[in-house]
CSV table of C-alpha atoms in Angstrom, one decimal:
chain,number,residue,atom,x,y,z
A,1,MET,CA,-15.6,162.9,53.1
A,2,SER,CA,-12.6,165.2,53.4
A,3,PRO,CA,-13.0,168.4,55.8
A,4,THR,CA,-11.7,170.8,52.9
A,5,GLY,CA,-12.2,168.9,49.6
A,6,ASN,CA,-15.8,169.7,48.6
A,7,ARG,CA,-15.7,173.3,49.8
A,8,ALA,CA,-12.6,173.9,47.4
A,9,ARG,CA,-14.4,172.3,44.7
A,10,LYS,CA,-17.8,174.1,45.0
A,11,ASN,CA,-16.0,177.5,45.5
A,12,PRO,CA,-13.6,177.6,42.1
A,13,ILE,CA,-11.6,180.7,41.9
A,14,THR,CA,-13.2,183.6,39.6
A,15,PRO,CA,-11.5,185.5,36.9
A,16,GLU,CA,-11.4,188.3,39.3
A,17,GLU,CA,-10.0,186.5,42.3
A,18,GLN,CA,-7.3,185.1,39.9
A,19,GLU,CA,-6.6,188.6,38.8
A,20,ARG,CA,-6.2,189.9,42.5
A,21,ALA,CA,-4.2,186.7,43.0
A,22,LYS,CA,-1.8,187.6,40.5
A,23,THR,CA,-1.3,191.1,41.8
A,24,LEU,CA,-0.9,189.9,45.5
A,25,MET,CA,1.4,187.1,44.2
A,26,GLN,CA,3.8,189.6,42.5
A,27,LYS,CA,3.9,192.1,45.2
A,28,VAL,CA,3.5,190.2,48.9
A,29,VAL,CA,4.3,186.6,48.5
A,30,GLU,CA,7.1,186.4,46.1
A,31,PRO,CA,9.2,189.0,48.0
A,32,TYR,CA,8.7,186.9,50.9
A,33,LEU,CA,9.3,183.9,49.5
A,34,LYS,CA,12.8,185.2,48.1
A,35,GLN,CA,13.4,186.4,51.5
A,36,TYR,CA,12.7,183.3,53.6
A,37,PHE,CA,11.9,180.0,51.3
A,38,PRO,CA,14.6,180.8,48.5
A,39,PHE,CA,14.7,177.1,47.4
A,40,VAL,CA,11.0,177.1,46.3
A,41,ASP,CA,10.0,176.9,42.8
A,42,LEU,CA,8.3,180.2,42.0
A,43,ASN,CA,7.0,179.1,38.5
A,44,HIS,CA,4.5,176.7,39.8
A,45,PRO,CA,2.2,178.4,42.2
A,46,HIS,CA,-1.0,176.6,43.4
A,47,VAL,CA,-3.8,179.3,44.1
A,48,ARG,CA,-6.9,178.9,46.1
A,49,VAL,CA,-9.5,181.1,47.9
A,50,ALA,CA,-9.4,180.0,51.2
A,51,GLN,CA,-12.1,182.3,52.4
A,52,LYS,CA,-14.5,184.5,50.0
A,53,ALA,CA,-15.0,188.3,50.7
A,54,ARG,CA,-18.2,189.2,52.5
A,55,SER,CA,-20.0,191.2,49.7
A,56,ARG,CA,-22.1,193.4,52.1
A,57,PRO,CA,-20.4,194.6,55.4
A,58,ARG,CA,-22.4,193.5,58.5
A,59,GLN,CA,-22.6,195.5,61.8
A,60,SER,CA,-20.7,194.1,64.5
A,61,VAL,CA,-23.0,193.9,67.7
A,62,VAL,CA,-20.3,193.9,70.3
A,63,THR,CA,-18.0,196.5,68.8
A,64,ASP,CA,-20.3,198.5,66.7
A,65,ARG,CA,-18.1,198.4,63.8
A,66,PRO,CA,-18.9,197.2,60.1
A,67,ALA,CA,-17.6,193.5,60.2
A,68,GLU,CA,-16.0,193.3,56.9
A,69,LYS,CA,-14.4,189.9,56.0
A,70,PRO,CA,-11.7,190.2,53.5
A,71,ALA,CA,-11.0,187.4,50.7
A,72,LEU,CA,-8.1,184.9,52.0
A,73,PHE,CA,-5.8,183.7,49.5
A,74,CYS,CA,-3.6,180.4,49.9
A,75,PHE,CA,-0.5,180.2,47.7
A,76,THR,CA,1.1,176.8,47.8
A,77,TYR,CA,4.6,176.4,46.6
A,78,ALA,CA,7.1,173.5,46.4
A,79,SER,CA,10.8,173.0,45.8
A,80,PRO,CA,11.4,171.7,42.5
A,81,PRO,CA,10.7,168.2,41.3
A,82,ASN,CA,13.4,165.9,41.9
A,83,SER,CA,15.3,168.3,44.5
A,84,PRO,CA,17.3,166.4,47.2
A,85,ALA,CA,15.3,168.1,50.1
A,86,LYS,CA,11.2,168.3,49.2
A,87,ARG,CA,9.7,171.1,50.8
A,88,VAL,CA,6.0,172.7,50.6
A,89,VAL,CA,5.3,175.9,51.9
A,90,GLN,CA,1.9,177.6,51.8
A,91,VAL,CA,1.2,181.3,52.3
A,92,PHE,CA,-2.1,182.7,53.5
A,93,VAL,CA,-2.5,186.2,52.4
A,94,GLU,CA,-5.9,188.6,53.3
A,95,ALA,CA,-6.5,190.7,50.4
A,96,THR,CA,-7.2,193.9,52.0
A,97,ALA,CA,-8.7,197.2,50.0
A,98,GLU,CA,-5.1,198.5,49.2
A,99,GLU,CA,-2.3,195.5,49.3
A,100,GLY,CA,-2.3,192.4,50.9
A,101,LYS,CA,-1.2,190.9,54.5
A,102,ILE,CA,0.4,187.7,54.9
A,103,VAL,CA,-1.6,186.2,58.0
A,104,HIS,CA,0.1,182.9,58.1
A,105,VAL,CA,2.9,180.5,56.7
A,106,ALA,CA,2.9,176.7,57.0
A,107,ALA,CA,6.4,175.2,55.8
A,108,SER,CA,6.9,171.4,55.9
A,109,LYS,CA,9.9,170.0,57.6
B,1,MET,CA,-14.2,141.2,89.5
B,2,SER,CA,-13.4,141.7,86.0
B,3,ALA,CA,-15.8,144.2,85.3
B,4,ASN,CA,-13.9,146.8,87.8
B,5,LEU,CA,-10.4,146.3,86.0
B,6,LYS,CA,-9.2,148.4,83.0
B,7,LEU,CA,-9.4,147.0,79.8
B,8,VAL,CA,-6.3,146.7,77.4
B,9,ARG,CA,-7.3,145.1,74.4
B,10,VAL,CA,-4.5,143.8,72.1
B,11,VAL,CA,-4.6,143.7,68.3
B,12,THR,CA,-2.6,141.5,66.2
B,13,ASN,CA,-2.5,139.0,63.4
B,14,ARG,CA,-0.6,135.7,64.2
B,15,SER,CA,-0.4,134.5,60.8
B,16,ARG,CA,1.1,137.9,59.6
B,17,LEU,CA,3.7,137.9,62.3
B,18,MET,CA,4.6,134.2,61.6
B,19,ALA,CA,5.4,135.3,58.0
B,20,SER,CA,7.2,138.1,59.2
B,21,ARG,CA,10.0,135.7,60.9
B,22,PRO,CA,10.0,132.5,58.0
B,23,GLY,CA,12.1,129.5,59.6
B,24,ASP,CA,11.5,130.4,62.8
B,25,PRO,CA,8.2,128.4,64.3
B,26,THR,CA,8.8,129.1,68.0
B,27,PHE,CA,8.2,133.0,67.2
B,28,TRP,CA,4.5,133.0,68.1
B,29,ASP,CA,5.1,130.8,71.4
B,30,ARG,CA,8.1,133.3,72.2
B,31,VAL,CA,5.4,136.6,71.7
B,32,ARG,CA,3.0,134.4,73.8
B,33,THR,CA,5.2,134.0,76.5
B,34,ALA,CA,6.3,137.6,76.4
B,35,LEU,CA,2.8,138.7,76.2
B,36,ALA,CA,1.9,136.2,79.3
B,37,GLY,CA,4.5,138.1,81.5
B,38,TRP,CA,3.2,141.3,80.3
B,39,GLU,CA,-0.5,140.5,81.1
B,40,ALA,CA,0.7,139.5,84.6
B,41,GLU,CA,2.0,142.9,85.1
B,42,LEU,CA,-1.2,144.7,84.0
B,43,ASP,CA,-3.0,142.2,86.4
B,44,ALA,CA,-0.8,143.7,89.2
B,45,GLN,CA,-1.9,147.1,88.1
B,46,GLY,CA,-5.6,146.7,88.1
B,47,MET,CA,-5.6,146.2,84.3
B,48,ARG,CA,-6.5,143.1,82.2
B,49,MET,CA,-5.9,142.2,78.5
B,50,ASP,CA,-8.0,140.9,75.7
B,51,LEU,CA,-5.9,139.4,72.7
B,52,VAL,CA,-7.8,140.2,69.3
B,53,LEU,CA,-6.4,138.1,66.6
B,54,THR,CA,-7.5,139.4,63.2
B,55,ASP,CA,-6.3,136.7,60.9
B,56,GLU,CA,-9.8,136.2,59.5
B,57,LEU,CA,-10.0,139.9,58.7
B,58,VAL,CA,-7.6,140.6,56.3
B,59,ASP,CA,-8.3,140.0,52.5
B,60,GLY,CA,-7.8,142.5,50.0
B,61,SER,CA,-5.8,145.6,50.1
B,62,HIS,CA,-4.1,147.4,53.0
B,63,ASN,CA,-6.8,149.9,53.0
B,64,ALA,CA,-9.6,147.3,52.9
B,65,LYS,CA,-7.8,145.2,55.8
B,66,ALA,CA,-7.8,148.0,57.9
B,67,LYS,CA,-11.3,149.2,57.4
B,68,ARG,CA,-12.3,145.4,58.2
B,69,ILE,CA,-10.3,145.5,61.5
B,70,ARG,CA,-11.6,148.8,62.4
B,71,GLN,CA,-15.2,147.7,61.8
B,72,HIS,CA,-14.1,144.8,64.2
B,73,LEU,CA,-13.3,146.8,67.0
B,74,VAL,CA,-16.1,149.0,66.9
B,75,HIS,CA,-18.4,146.0,67.3
B,76,LEU,CA,-16.2,144.9,70.3
B,77,GLN,CA,-16.1,148.4,71.8
B,78,GLU,CA,-20.1,148.2,71.5
B,79,GLU,CA,-19.8,144.9,73.5
B,80,GLU,CA,-17.1,146.0,76.1
B,81,LYS,CA,-15.4,149.1,76.3
B,82,ALA,CA,-11.6,149.1,76.1
B,83,ASP,CA,-9.5,151.8,78.1
B,84,TYR,CA,-6.1,151.1,76.3
B,85,THR,CA,-5.1,149.5,72.7
B,86,LEU,CA,-2.1,148.0,71.8
B,87,ILE,CA,-1.3,146.9,68.4
B,88,LEU,CA,1.2,144.3,68.0
B,89,GLY,CA,3.3,144.5,64.8
B,90,GLY,CA,4.3,147.0,62.0
B,91,ASP,CA,2.2,147.8,58.6
B,92,ARG,CA,2.4,144.5,57.4
B,93,VAL,CA,0.9,142.7,60.1
B,94,VAL,CA,-1.8,145.1,61.4
B,95,PRO,CA,-2.0,147.8,58.7
B,96,PHE,CA,-2.0,151.6,59.6
B,97,TYR,CA,-5.4,153.1,58.8
B,98,ARG,CA,-4.9,155.0,55.5
B,99,LEU,CA,-6.5,158.3,55.5
B,100,PRO,CA,-6.6,160.9,52.2
B,101,ASP,CA,-4.3,163.6,52.9
B,102,PRO,CA,-6.1,166.8,52.8
B,103,VAL,CA,-3.2,168.9,51.4
B,104,VAL,CA,-3.1,166.6,48.2
B,105,GLU,CA,-6.8,167.4,47.7
B,106,LEU,CA,-6.3,171.1,47.7
B,107,VAL,CA,-3.7,170.9,44.8
B,108,ALA,CA,-4.7,167.7,43.3
B,109,GLU,CA,-4.9,169.2,39.8
B,110,ALA,CA,-1.4,170.1,39.5
B,111,ASP,CA,0.7,166.8,38.6
B,112,HIS,CA,3.9,168.8,39.4
B,113,TRP,CA,2.6,168.2,43.3
B,114,ALA,CA,2.3,164.5,42.9
B,115,SER,CA,6.1,163.9,44.2
B,116,GLU,CA,5.6,166.9,47.1
B,117,ASN,CA,3.0,165.6,48.9
B,118,ASP,CA,1.7,162.4,50.4
B,119,ARG,CA,-1.2,160.6,48.9
B,120,LEU,CA,-2.3,158.7,52.3
B,121,ILE,CA,-1.6,159.6,55.7
B,122,TYR,CA,-1.0,156.4,57.9
B,123,SER,CA,-2.6,156.8,61.4
B,124,ASP,CA,-3.8,154.8,64.2
B,125,ASP,CA,-5.9,157.0,65.7
B,126,PRO,CA,-9.1,155.3,63.8
B,127,TYR,CA,-8.6,152.3,65.7
B,128,ALA,CA,-9.4,153.8,68.8
B,129,SER,CA,-12.0,156.3,67.5
B,130,TYR,CA,-15.6,154.5,67.3
B,131,GLU,CA,-17.8,157.4,65.5
B,132,ASP,CA,-18.0,157.5,61.6
B,133,THR,CA,-16.5,161.1,61.4
B,134,TYR,CA,-13.6,162.3,59.8
B,135,LEU,CA,-12.1,164.1,63.0
B,136,TYR,CA,-10.9,160.4,64.4
B,137,LYS,CA,-10.3,161.7,68.0
B,138,PRO,CA,-9.2,158.9,69.6
B,139,LYS,CA,-11.5,157.8,72.7
B,140,HIS,CA,-8.6,156.2,74.6
B,141,PRO,CA,-4.7,155.9,74.4
B,142,ILE,CA,-3.7,153.6,71.7
B,143,GLY,CA,0.2,152.5,70.9
B,144,ARG,CA,1.8,150.3,68.7
B,145,PHE,CA,4.6,147.7,69.1
B,146,PRO,CA,6.4,147.3,65.5
B,147,ASN,CA,8.3,144.2,64.6
B,148,GLY,CA,11.2,144.3,62.5
B,149,GLN,CA,11.8,142.1,60.0
B,150,GLY,CA,14.7,139.6,59.2
B,151,GLN,CA,15.9,136.5,60.7
B,152,HIS,CA,17.6,137.7,63.5
B,153,ASP,CA,15.3,140.8,64.5
B,154,ASP,CA,13.4,140.1,67.8
B,155,LEU,CA,12.4,143.7,68.2
B,156,LEU,CA,8.6,142.8,69.0
B,157,VAL,CA,9.7,140.4,71.9
B,158,GLU,CA,12.3,142.9,73.2
B,159,LEU,CA,10.0,145.6,73.4
B,160,LEU,CA,7.1,143.5,75.3
B,161,GLN,CA,9.7,142.2,77.5
B,162,ARG,CA,11.3,145.7,78.2
B,163,SER,CA,7.8,147.2,78.7
B,164,THR,CA,6.9,144.2,81.2
B,165,ARG,CA,10.4,145.2,83.2
B,166,TYR,CA,9.3,148.9,83.1
B,167,HIS,CA,5.8,148.2,84.7
B,168,ARG,CA,7.8,147.0,87.4
B,169,GLU,CA,10.9,148.6,88.1
B,170,SER,CA,12.0,152.4,88.7
B,171,TRP,CA,12.8,154.3,85.6
B,172,ASP,CA,16.0,156.5,85.3
B,173,SER,CA,15.9,160.2,86.2
B,174,VAL,CA,14.8,162.8,83.2
B,175,ARG,CA,18.2,163.8,81.4
B,176,ARG,CA,17.0,166.3,78.6
B,177,VAL,CA,18.5,166.1,75.1
B,178,ALA,CA,17.1,168.5,72.2
B,179,PHE,CA,18.6,169.1,68.4
B,180,THR,CA,17.0,171.7,66.3
B,181,THR,CA,17.9,172.9,63.0
B,182,GLN,CA,19.1,176.6,63.1
B,183,SER,CA,16.5,177.7,61.0
B,184,TRP,CA,14.0,176.6,63.8
B,185,GLN,CA,15.9,177.2,66.9
B,186,GLN,CA,13.6,180.5,67.8
B,187,GLN,CA,10.5,177.9,67.6
B,188,SER,CA,12.2,175.2,69.4
B,189,ARG,CA,13.3,177.4,72.5
B,190,THR,CA,9.8,178.5,72.5
B,191,THR,CA,8.8,174.7,72.7
B,192,TRP,CA,10.7,173.4,75.4
B,193,PRO,CA,11.8,176.1,78.0
B,194,ALA,CA,13.1,173.5,80.2
B,195,VAL,CA,16.1,173.0,77.9
B,196,ASN,CA,19.1,175.3,78.4
B,197,HIS,CA,21.7,173.9,75.5
B,198,TRP,CA,20.4,173.2,72.3
B,199,TYR,CA,22.4,171.2,69.5
B,200,GLU,CA,21.5,173.6,66.7
B,201,CYS,CA,22.7,172.1,63.4
B,202,PRO,CA,24.7,173.6,62.0
B,203,PRO,CA,27.2,174.4,63.4
B,204,TRP,CA,26.9,170.9,65.1
B,205,ARG,CA,26.7,168.2,62.4
B,206,LEU,CA,27.7,164.6,61.7
B,207,PRO,CA,31.1,164.0,60.1
B,208,SER,CA,30.6,163.3,56.4
B,209,ALA,CA,32.5,162.9,53.3
B,210,HIS,CA,32.1,166.6,52.6
B,211,ASP,CA,33.4,167.6,56.1
B,212,PRO,CA,34.9,164.8,57.7
B,213,THR,CA,36.1,166.6,60.9
B,214,PRO,CA,33.8,169.6,61.9
B,215,ASP,CA,34.4,171.5,64.8
B,216,HIS,CA,31.1,171.0,66.4
B,217,ALA,CA,31.0,166.9,66.0
B,218,ILE,CA,27.6,165.2,66.6
B,219,SER,CA,28.7,161.9,68.3
B,220,PRO,CA,26.8,159.0,70.0
B,221,SER,CA,28.3,160.2,73.6
B,222,LEU,CA,26.1,163.0,73.4
B,223,LEU,CA,22.8,160.7,73.4
B,224,ILE,CA,24.1,157.8,75.5
B,225,ASP,CA,22.5,158.6,79.0
B,226,LYS,CA,19.9,160.7,78.0
B,227,THR,CA,16.0,159.8,78.6
B,228,LEU,CA,13.9,162.3,77.2
B,229,HIS,CA,14.7,163.3,74.0
B,230,TYR,CA,13.5,165.9,71.0
B,231,TYR,CA,14.5,166.3,67.9
B,232,ASN,CA,13.2,169.3,65.7
B,233,LEU,CA,15.2,168.4,62.5
B,234,HIS,CA,14.4,167.7,58.9
B,235,GLY,CA,13.5,164.0,57.8
B,236,GLN,CA,13.1,162.1,54.7
B,237,LYS,CA,12.2,158.2,53.9
B,238,ASN,CA,15.6,157.4,54.4
B,239,ASN,CA,18.0,156.8,57.6
B,240,ALA,CA,18.9,159.9,58.6
B,241,TRP,CA,17.7,163.4,59.8
B,242,THR,CA,19.2,166.6,58.8
B,243,GLY,CA,19.7,170.2,59.9
B,244,GLU,CA,19.0,173.6,57.8
B,245,CYS,CA,20.9,176.6,57.6
B,246,ALA,CA,18.6,179.3,56.1
B,247,CYS,CA,21.0,182.0,55.3
B,248,GLU,CA,22.6,179.8,52.5
B,249,TRP,CA,19.7,178.0,51.4
B,250,THR,CA,19.5,178.8,47.8
B,251,LEU,CA,18.8,177.2,44.6
B,252,ASP,CA,21.8,177.1,43.2
B,253,ALA,CA,23.1,175.6,46.4
B,254,ARG,CA,21.2,172.3,45.4
B,255,ARG,CA,23.0,172.1,42.3
B,256,ASP,CA,26.2,172.1,43.9
B,257,ASP,CA,26.7,168.9,46.3
B,258,TRP,CA,29.1,170.3,48.7
B,259,ARG,CA,27.2,173.9,49.2
B,260,PHE,CA,24.0,171.6,49.6
B,261,ALA,CA,25.7,169.6,52.6
B,262,GLN,CA,26.4,172.9,53.9
B,263,CYS,CA,23.1,174.0,53.9
B,264,GLN,CA,21.3,170.8,55.1
B,265,PRO,CA,24.2,169.1,57.5
B,266,PRO,CA,23.4,165.3,58.5
B,267,ALA,CA,22.4,165.8,61.9
B,268,LEU,CA,21.8,162.3,63.3
B,269,SER,CA,21.9,158.7,61.2
B,270,VAL,CA,20.7,155.3,62.5
B,271,THR,CA,24.4,154.5,63.0
B,272,GLN,CA,25.1,157.3,65.5
B,273,ILE,CA,22.0,155.9,68.0
B,274,PRO,CA,23.7,154.5,70.7
B,275,THR,CA,22.2,151.7,73.5
B,276,LEU,CA,20.1,154.0,75.6
B,277,PRO,CA,18.4,153.8,78.8
B,278,PRO,CA,14.7,153.7,78.8
B,279,ALA,CA,14.1,156.8,76.8
B,280,VAL,CA,11.1,158.8,75.8
B,281,ILE,CA,11.5,160.3,72.3
B,282,PHE,CA,9.7,162.9,70.4
B,283,SER,CA,10.5,163.6,66.6
B,284,ALA,CA,9.1,166.5,64.9
B,285,ALA,CA,10.9,165.6,61.5
B,286,CYS,CA,9.1,164.9,58.5
B,287,TYR,CA,8.7,160.6,58.2
B,288,GLY,CA,9.8,160.4,61.9
B,289,GLY,CA,7.7,157.6,62.7
B,290,PHE,CA,7.3,156.2,59.1
B,291,THR,CA,8.0,152.7,59.7
B,292,THR,CA,7.2,151.0,56.7
B,293,ARG,CA,10.6,149.9,55.5
B,294,PRO,CA,11.0,147.9,58.7
B,295,ARG,CA,14.4,147.2,59.2
B,296,PRO,CA,16.1,149.0,62.1
B,297,THR,CA,19.2,149.5,60.6
B,298,ARG,CA,17.5,151.5,57.8
B,299,ASN,CA,15.2,153.4,60.0
B,300,MET,CA,15.3,156.1,62.8
B,301,ALA,CA,12.3,155.2,64.8
B,302,LEU,CA,12.9,151.4,64.9
B,303,ARG,CA,16.7,151.7,65.6
B,304,PHE,CA,15.6,154.4,68.7
B,305,LEU,CA,13.3,151.5,69.7
B,306,GLN,CA,15.8,148.7,69.2
B,307,GLN,CA,18.2,150.6,71.0
B,308,GLY,CA,16.2,151.0,74.2
B,309,ALA,CA,13.7,153.4,73.8
B,310,ILE,CA,10.4,152.9,75.6
B,311,ALA,CA,8.3,155.1,73.6
B,312,PHE,CA,8.8,156.8,70.3
B,313,ILE,CA,6.5,159.7,69.1
B,314,GLY,CA,6.8,160.5,65.3
B,315,ALA,CA,4.9,161.6,62.3
B,316,THR,CA,4.0,158.8,59.2
B,317,ALA,CA,3.9,161.5,56.7
B,318,ARG,CA,5.1,165.3,56.2
B,319,ALA,CA,5.2,167.4,59.3
B,320,TYR,CA,4.9,171.2,59.5
B,321,THR,CA,5.5,174.4,61.0
B,322,VAL,CA,4.8,177.9,61.0
B,323,GLY,CA,7.1,180.2,58.9
B,324,PRO,CA,8.9,183.1,60.0
B,325,LEU,CA,6.4,186.1,60.7
B,326,PRO,CA,6.1,188.4,63.6
B,327,GLY,CA,3.7,187.1,66.3
B,328,GLN,CA,2.8,183.6,65.0
B,329,PRO,CA,1.9,181.3,67.4
B,330,LEU,CA,3.4,177.9,67.4
B,331,ARG,CA,1.1,175.0,65.3
B,332,TYR,CA,1.1,171.9,63.7
B,333,SER,CA,3.9,169.5,64.9
B,334,ASP,CA,5.7,172.4,67.0
B,335,LEU,CA,2.7,172.7,69.0
B,336,LEU,CA,1.9,169.0,69.7
B,337,ALA,CA,5.3,168.7,70.7
B,338,GLN,CA,5.4,171.8,72.8
B,339,THR,CA,2.0,170.1,74.8
B,340,PHE,CA,3.6,166.8,75.0
B,341,LEU,CA,6.8,168.0,76.5
B,342,GLN,CA,5.0,170.4,79.0
B,343,LEU,CA,2.5,167.3,80.1
B,344,VAL,CA,5.4,165.2,80.5
B,345,GLU,CA,7.3,167.6,82.7
B,346,GLU,CA,4.4,168.3,84.6
B,347,ASN,CA,3.6,164.6,85.1
B,348,LEU,CA,7.0,164.3,86.9
B,349,ALA,CA,5.4,165.8,90.2
B,350,ALA,CA,1.7,165.0,89.4
B,351,SER,CA,-0.1,162.5,91.6
B,352,PRO,CA,-1.4,160.0,90.3
B,353,ARG,CA,0.6,160.1,87.0
B,354,ARG,CA,-0.6,159.9,83.8
B,355,ARG,CA,0.4,157.0,81.7
B,356,ILE,CA,2.2,157.7,78.2
B,357,GLY,CA,-0.9,156.8,75.9
B,358,GLU,CA,-3.1,159.2,77.9
B,359,ILE,CA,-0.4,162.0,77.6
B,360,VAL,CA,-0.3,161.7,73.9
B,361,GLN,CA,-4.2,161.4,73.8
B,362,ALA,CA,-4.4,164.7,76.0
B,363,VAL,CA,-1.9,166.3,73.8
B,364,LYS,CA,-4.3,165.7,70.7
B,365,ASN,CA,-7.3,166.6,72.6
B,366,ASP,CA,-5.7,170.0,73.4
B,367,TYR,CA,-4.8,170.6,69.9
B,368,HIS,CA,-8.4,169.7,68.8
B,369,LEU,CA,-9.6,172.0,71.6
B,370,ALA,CA,-7.3,175.0,70.5
B,371,HIS,CA,-8.7,174.8,66.9
B,372,ARG,CA,-11.9,174.0,67.3
B,373,PHE,CA,-13.6,177.0,65.5
B,374,TYR,CA,-11.5,176.6,62.4
B,375,GLN,CA,-9.2,173.6,61.6
B,376,HIS,CA,-6.9,173.9,58.6
B,377,PRO,CA,-6.3,170.9,56.5
B,378,LEU,CA,-2.6,171.0,58.0
B,379,ASP,CA,-4.4,170.7,61.4
B,380,PHE,CA,-6.1,167.4,60.5
B,381,LYS,CA,-3.0,166.0,58.7
B,382,THR,CA,-0.9,166.8,61.8
B,383,LEU,CA,-3.3,165.0,64.2
B,384,TRP,CA,-3.6,161.8,62.3
B,385,GLU,CA,-0.1,161.6,61.3
B,386,PHE,CA,1.4,161.4,64.8
B,387,VAL,CA,1.5,157.9,66.3
B,388,LEU,CA,2.9,156.5,69.4
B,389,TYR,CA,5.5,153.7,69.2
B,390,GLY,CA,5.2,152.2,72.7
B,391,ASP,CA,3.4,150.5,75.6
B,392,PRO,CA,0.3,153.2,76.0
B,393,THR,CA,-0.1,152.0,79.7
B,394,LEU,CA,3.4,152.9,80.8
B,395,ILE,CA,4.0,155.2,83.3
B,396,PRO,CA,7.2,157.5,82.3
B,397,PHE,CA,9.7,158.1,84.5
B,398,ARG,CA,8.2,156.6,87.6
B,399,ARG,CA,10.3,155.9,90.6
B,400,VAL,CA,9.8,152.7,92.6
B,401,GLU,CA,11.1,152.5,96.0
B,402,THR,CA,10.1,149.8,98.6
B,403,GLY,CA,7.0,148.9,96.4
B,404,GLU,CA,5.7,152.2,96.4
B,405,GLU,CA,5.4,154.7,94.0
B,406,VAL,CA,7.1,158.0,94.7
């Protein structure tokens, strides 16, 4: 079994998450990609939820602060088909209350 | 007596090796002669060789063959533990173990991605990993000597003879050379701080039809006496690596040949690799270690080995880096490269010195440890895809003076 395949299949993206992802894509991901990875095809994103939000905040024993777990979205983009240099870029965005925060970016070489 | 000696398991397929050299009935004899010389050197260092022929295990697809070979090695390991494994031959002789690309699984529903990702990752790690788990952490060092393809290609015999020689003789001192794309120069400098001068591409580039006389021309003389190489460049399944300049990288550029050549200028091609001293090469380029197109004249990894490299570490599939983001630590191929180069540098003053296979194994173990709480699919892919072409029992940059290791 692969390390991630089942998790992705068992946790399909919900309509609410889809909506949230769309907002994050427009406000956070696309401006970043236009600046640093202008070669990717913005018309064909692939979105998945890398981490579900924790619905009820849990008290942290160590810090005595509510340890909320924001949802983490993963947006994958690629260069257009048949382009001379094939590249893939994955952007991980933490969906905080107001806006999203890019926490990790992985790009193929 | 033999129980105290370290065991090097050598895995190959005689009939497939012979098939790679049609019309050359003495090929196997030459391999055996070279192997006997290598075995004698192992013996002198307190190691012994166990030759495993897989001729009877190879029915079916590459995948089925690889699984049967691995099962056989698991069985042999239960009987007697190996300390090193060396595979003789390329993918057509002893196939790489095929692992499903975890990145593909995540985006499998969109056909658009099919051309952008690898369906399978070729790896040697499962042959040295004896537990049935997807981690495939090698239990001991593993390396491979690829064979070239064609009537006049004696790469495998050459590699065995070269390895035998450098078990016995001194290595040259460390002379470093490092190439990076302009876009990744910051990550590169963090990866290998011991290097002061980096060849950034661009402005450094190979002469091409678009720019036959560049101001900063890369020529074979830049590499000719270098013994420790690092390449942080773009790679594809072809015979060249390229640089990248982020500022000009636009969608419009790819529709214009000349502009595209300015954005991704050629940095190194097979024709530019000169005859080298015994060198250790680490390539972080995509497909840097992809050798299933086995002609050295068309393949960077094989060309380096043909020209004198003693070890080549590269990726058989797409390699990754972290994108520009403040405070983002090195990861993926950059982190592997950083640990590898650091361990090689530390090894120069260490006593006893580690063997090259042990360094590669330690690099992967460190990566596993650093990301043991959460591993992204790209972490798995990175660990699986990097392979060592070379003798895992060689001690890099060892100086031998009057028979004593210094």
